[in-house]
Amino acid sequence: PRPGLIDNAAVPDRPASERPPSLDDGSALAGVRELCLALPGVAERASHGAPTFFAGRRSFATFMDNHHRDGRLALWCAAADGVQAARVGHDPERYFIPPYVGGRGWLGLRLDRGLAWDDVAGALEDAYAEVAPPRLLAEAVTRRGRGGPRPSP
């Protein structure tokens, strides 16, 4: 990976023998990374051993690859009030309440269940809008208004 980016298979906090086996061939993390880093002011760094994306000082998305051997290739995203209940209630095969952050309304997306990349991009943009400082949010709106294309992994 490029300097400063997380190689999910080589998280340094545990020896390889103690890490759950990866469910990602690298393409899911690459797609999430491309979408997140296209947003203004986003930084990626490890948080609790997982690639996490920040807008300013606040995280808005975490990539989870077989977290505690849960068998999911997933993305945990900040979400507006009511979104978690609506999505999980409508499509529990693709959306779930993630541990730890689910109580704060975050939404889990199953990347291993055929979720369209447009849906992933939309969830990431919404998550970013939930936490981004006003200056970054204004820049994102301006970019989008100019017809900037959404990256497609």
mmCIF file of C-alpha atoms in Angstrom:
data_model
loop_
_atom_site.group_PDB
_atom_site.id
_atom_site.type_symbol
_atom_site.label_atom_id
_atom_site.label_comp_id
_atom_site.label_asym_id
_atom_site.label_seq_id
_atom_site.Cartn_x
_atom_site.Cartn_y
_atom_site.Cartn_z
ATOM 1 C CA PRO A 1 0.000 0.000 0.000
ATOM 2 C CA ARG A 2 0.904 3.651 -0.352
ATOM 3 C CA PRO A 3 2.708 5.183 2.644
ATOM 4 C CA GLY A 4 0.310 6.071 5.418
ATOM 5 C CA LEU A 5 -2.389 3.635 4.310
ATOM 6 C CA ILE A 6 -3.339 0.555 6.255
ATOM 7 C CA ASP A 7 -2.691 -2.944 4.944
ATOM 8 C CA ASN A 8 -5.592 -4.720 6.617
ATOM 9 C CA ALA A 9 -3.801 -8.067 6.480
ATOM 10 C CA ALA A 10 -0.782 -6.701 8.340
ATOM 11 C CA VAL A 11 -2.249 -4.755 11.249
ATOM 12 C CA PRO A 12 0.685 -4.461 13.656
ATOM 13 C CA ASP A 13 -1.184 -4.912 16.944
ATOM 14 C CA ARG A 14 -1.227 -8.730 16.856
ATOM 15 C CA PRO A 15 0.929 -11.476 15.432
ATOM 16 C CA ALA A 16 -0.432 -13.012 12.230
ATOM 17 C CA SER A 17 -1.270 -16.254 14.048
ATOM 18 C CA GLU A 18 -3.721 -14.362 16.296
ATOM 19 C CA ARG A 19 -5.474 -12.359 13.563
ATOM 20 C CA PRO A 20 -8.735 -13.644 12.078
ATOM 21 C CA PRO A 21 -8.381 -14.778 8.467
ATOM 22 C CA SER A 22 -9.103 -12.016 5.968
ATOM 23 C CA LEU A 23 -12.269 -12.204 3.891
ATOM 24 C CA ASP A 24 -11.093 -9.464 1.526
ATOM 25 C CA ASP A 25 -8.955 -10.022 -1.552
ATOM 26 C CA GLY A 26 -7.963 -6.363 -1.262
ATOM 27 C CA SER A 27 -10.606 -5.019 -3.615
ATOM 28 C CA ALA A 28 -13.196 -4.099 -0.972
ATOM 29 C CA LEU A 29 -10.748 -2.081 1.119
ATOM 30 C CA ALA A 30 -9.382 -0.463 -2.047
ATOM 31 C CA GLY A 31 -12.904 0.530 -3.119
ATOM 32 C CA VAL A 32 -13.816 1.939 0.287
ATOM 33 C CA ARG A 33 -10.500 3.778 0.454
ATOM 34 C CA GLU A 34 -11.028 5.345 -2.986
ATOM 35 C CA LEU A 35 -14.501 6.561 -2.044
ATOM 36 C CA CYS A 36 -13.454 7.950 1.340
ATOM 37 C CA LEU A 37 -10.242 9.637 0.249
ATOM 38 C CA ALA A 38 -12.105 11.403 -2.576
ATOM 39 C CA LEU A 39 -13.938 13.452 0.074
ATOM 40 C CA PRO A 40 -12.306 16.717 1.240
ATOM 41 C CA GLY A 41 -9.999 16.555 4.240
ATOM 42 C CA VAL A 42 -10.325 12.811 4.857
ATOM 43 C CA ALA A 43 -7.479 10.945 6.532
ATOM 44 C CA GLU A 44 -7.089 7.225 7.060
ATOM 45 C CA ARG A 45 -5.508 5.780 10.150
ATOM 46 C CA ALA A 46 -5.841 2.651 12.224
ATOM 47 C CA SER A 47 -8.291 2.720 15.090
ATOM 48 C CA HIS A 48 -8.585 -0.384 17.229
ATOM 49 C CA GLY A 49 -6.582 -2.216 14.569
ATOM 50 C CA ALA A 50 -8.917 -1.418 11.663
ATOM 51 C CA PRO A 51 -8.648 1.035 8.765
ATOM 52 C CA THR A 52 -10.719 4.033 9.846
ATOM 53 C CA PHE A 53 -11.577 7.212 7.970
ATOM 54 C CA PHE A 54 -11.708 10.612 9.626
ATOM 55 C CA ALA A 55 -13.180 13.962 8.589
ATOM 56 C CA GLY A 56 -11.298 16.402 10.748
ATOM 57 C CA ARG A 57 -10.938 14.788 14.162
ATOM 58 C CA ARG A 58 -14.008 12.580 13.983
ATOM 59 C CA SER A 59 -14.316 9.157 12.421
ATOM 60 C CA PHE A 60 -17.126 8.451 10.002
ATOM 61 C CA ALA A 61 -16.340 4.949 8.706
ATOM 62 C CA THR A 62 -14.409 1.860 9.731
ATOM 63 C CA PHE A 63 -13.571 -1.071 7.461
ATOM 64 C CA MET A 64 -14.055 -4.384 9.271
ATOM 65 C CA ASP A 65 -12.670 -7.609 7.855
ATOM 66 C CA ASN A 66 -13.864 -10.593 9.889
ATOM 67 C CA HIS A 67 -13.938 -8.577 13.111
ATOM 68 C CA HIS A 68 -13.464 -11.009 16.016
ATOM 69 C CA ARG A 69 -14.131 -13.792 13.504
ATOM 70 C CA ASP A 70 -17.715 -12.617 12.912
ATOM 71 C CA GLY A 71 -17.605 -13.828 9.285
ATOM 72 C CA ARG A 72 -18.463 -10.390 7.894
ATOM 73 C CA LEU A 73 -16.682 -8.190 5.413
ATOM 74 C CA ALA A 74 -18.251 -4.941 6.497
ATOM 75 C CA LEU A 75 -18.198 -1.214 6.801
ATOM 76 C CA TRP A 76 -19.380 0.593 9.920
ATOM 77 C CA CYS A 77 -20.642 4.126 9.159
ATOM 78 C CA ALA A 78 -21.992 7.057 11.105
ATOM 79 C CA ALA A 79 -25.661 7.556 10.242
ATOM 80 C CA ALA A 80 -28.379 10.138 10.788
ATOM 81 C CA ASP A 81 -31.123 9.475 13.323
ATOM 82 C CA GLY A 82 -33.521 6.823 12.064
ATOM 83 C CA VAL A 83 -31.364 5.558 9.202
ATOM 84 C CA GLN A 84 -30.061 2.538 11.088
ATOM 85 C CA ALA A 85 -33.544 1.301 12.023
ATOM 86 C CA ALA A 86 -34.897 1.915 8.528
ATOM 87 C CA ARG A 87 -32.092 0.141 6.680
ATOM 88 C CA VAL A 88 -31.777 -2.799 9.063
ATOM 89 C CA GLY A 89 -35.565 -3.216 9.140
ATOM 90 C CA HIS A 90 -35.824 -3.108 5.349
ATOM 91 C CA ASP A 91 -32.808 -5.275 4.430
ATOM 92 C CA PRO A 92 -31.250 -7.160 7.390
ATOM 93 C CA GLU A 93 -29.245 -9.342 4.980
ATOM 94 C CA ARG A 94 -27.145 -6.353 3.894
ATOM 95 C CA TYR A 95 -27.414 -3.957 6.846
ATOM 96 C CA PHE A 96 -26.874 -4.586 10.552
ATOM 97 C CA ILE A 97 -26.330 -2.874 13.873
ATOM 98 C CA PRO A 98 -22.581 -2.930 14.480
ATOM 99 C CA PRO A 99 -21.183 -3.685 17.919
ATOM 100 C CA TYR A 100 -19.725 -0.859 20.029
ATOM 101 C CA VAL A 101 -21.009 2.002 17.839
ATOM 102 C CA GLY A 102 -24.484 0.708 17.003
ATOM 103 C CA GLY A 103 -25.871 2.265 20.166
ATOM 104 C CA ARG A 104 -24.869 5.659 18.769
ATOM 105 C CA GLY A 105 -26.859 5.032 15.582
ATOM 106 C CA TRP A 106 -24.029 3.803 13.355
ATOM 107 C CA LEU A 107 -24.955 1.477 10.503
ATOM 108 C CA GLY A 108 -23.212 -1.715 9.424
ATOM 109 C CA LEU A 109 -23.038 -2.532 5.703
ATOM 110 C CA ARG A 110 -22.251 -6.058 4.491
ATOM 111 C CA LEU A 111 -19.756 -5.701 1.662
ATOM 112 C CA ASP A 112 -19.878 -9.472 1.138
ATOM 113 C CA ARG A 113 -23.590 -9.569 0.256
ATOM 114 C CA GLY A 114 -23.727 -7.903 -3.151
ATOM 115 C CA LEU A 115 -24.426 -4.379 -1.942
ATOM 116 C CA ALA A 116 -24.136 -2.014 -4.912
ATOM 117 C CA TRP A 117 -21.130 0.326 -4.817
ATOM 118 C CA ASP A 118 -23.477 3.273 -5.391
ATOM 119 C CA ASP A 119 -25.194 2.332 -2.109
ATOM 120 C CA VAL A 120 -21.823 2.086 -0.356
ATOM 121 C CA ALA A 121 -20.799 5.481 -1.772
ATOM 122 C CA GLY A 122 -24.081 7.011 -0.645
ATOM 123 C CA ALA A 123 -23.701 5.633 2.882
ATOM 124 C CA LEU A 124 -20.135 6.966 3.062
ATOM 125 C CA GLU A 125 -21.164 10.412 1.824
ATOM 126 C CA ASP A 126 -23.987 10.506 4.381
ATOM 127 C CA ALA A 127 -21.633 9.350 7.153
ATOM 128 C CA TYR A 128 -19.140 12.042 6.189
ATOM 129 C CA ALA A 129 -21.902 14.662 6.311
ATOM 130 C CA GLU A 130 -22.775 13.548 9.857
ATOM 131 C CA VAL A 131 -19.322 14.306 11.273
ATOM 132 C CA ALA A 132 -17.429 16.643 8.918
ATOM 133 C CA PRO A 133 -16.640 20.126 10.187
ATOM 134 C CA PRO A 134 -18.693 22.847 8.421
ATOM 135 C CA ARG A 135 -15.690 24.001 6.350
ATOM 136 C CA LEU A 136 -15.106 20.510 4.898
ATOM 137 C CA LEU A 137 -18.805 19.907 4.375
ATOM 138 C CA ALA A 138 -19.107 23.160 2.427
ATOM 139 C CA GLU A 139 -16.173 22.115 0.251
ATOM 140 C CA ALA A 140 -17.769 18.715 -0.405
ATOM 141 C CA VAL A 141 -21.064 20.350 -1.397
ATOM 142 C CA THR A 142 -19.235 22.755 -3.717
ATOM 143 C CA ARG A 143 -17.319 19.906 -5.379
ATOM 144 C CA ARG A 144 -20.480 17.859 -5.841
ATOM 145 C CA GLY A 145 -22.329 20.897 -7.226
ATOM 146 C CA ARG A 146 -19.689 21.270 -9.931
ATOM 147 C CA GLY A 147 -20.667 17.841 -11.154
ATOM 148 C CA GLY A 148 -17.592 16.103 -9.865
ATOM 149 C CA PRO A 149 -17.973 12.431 -10.611
ATOM 150 C CA ARG A 150 -18.306 9.975 -7.780
ATOM 151 C CA PRO A 151 -15.390 7.541 -7.930
ATOM 152 C CA SER A 152 -16.454 4.042 -8.841
ATOM 153 C CA PRO A 153 -14.343 1.217 -7.418
#
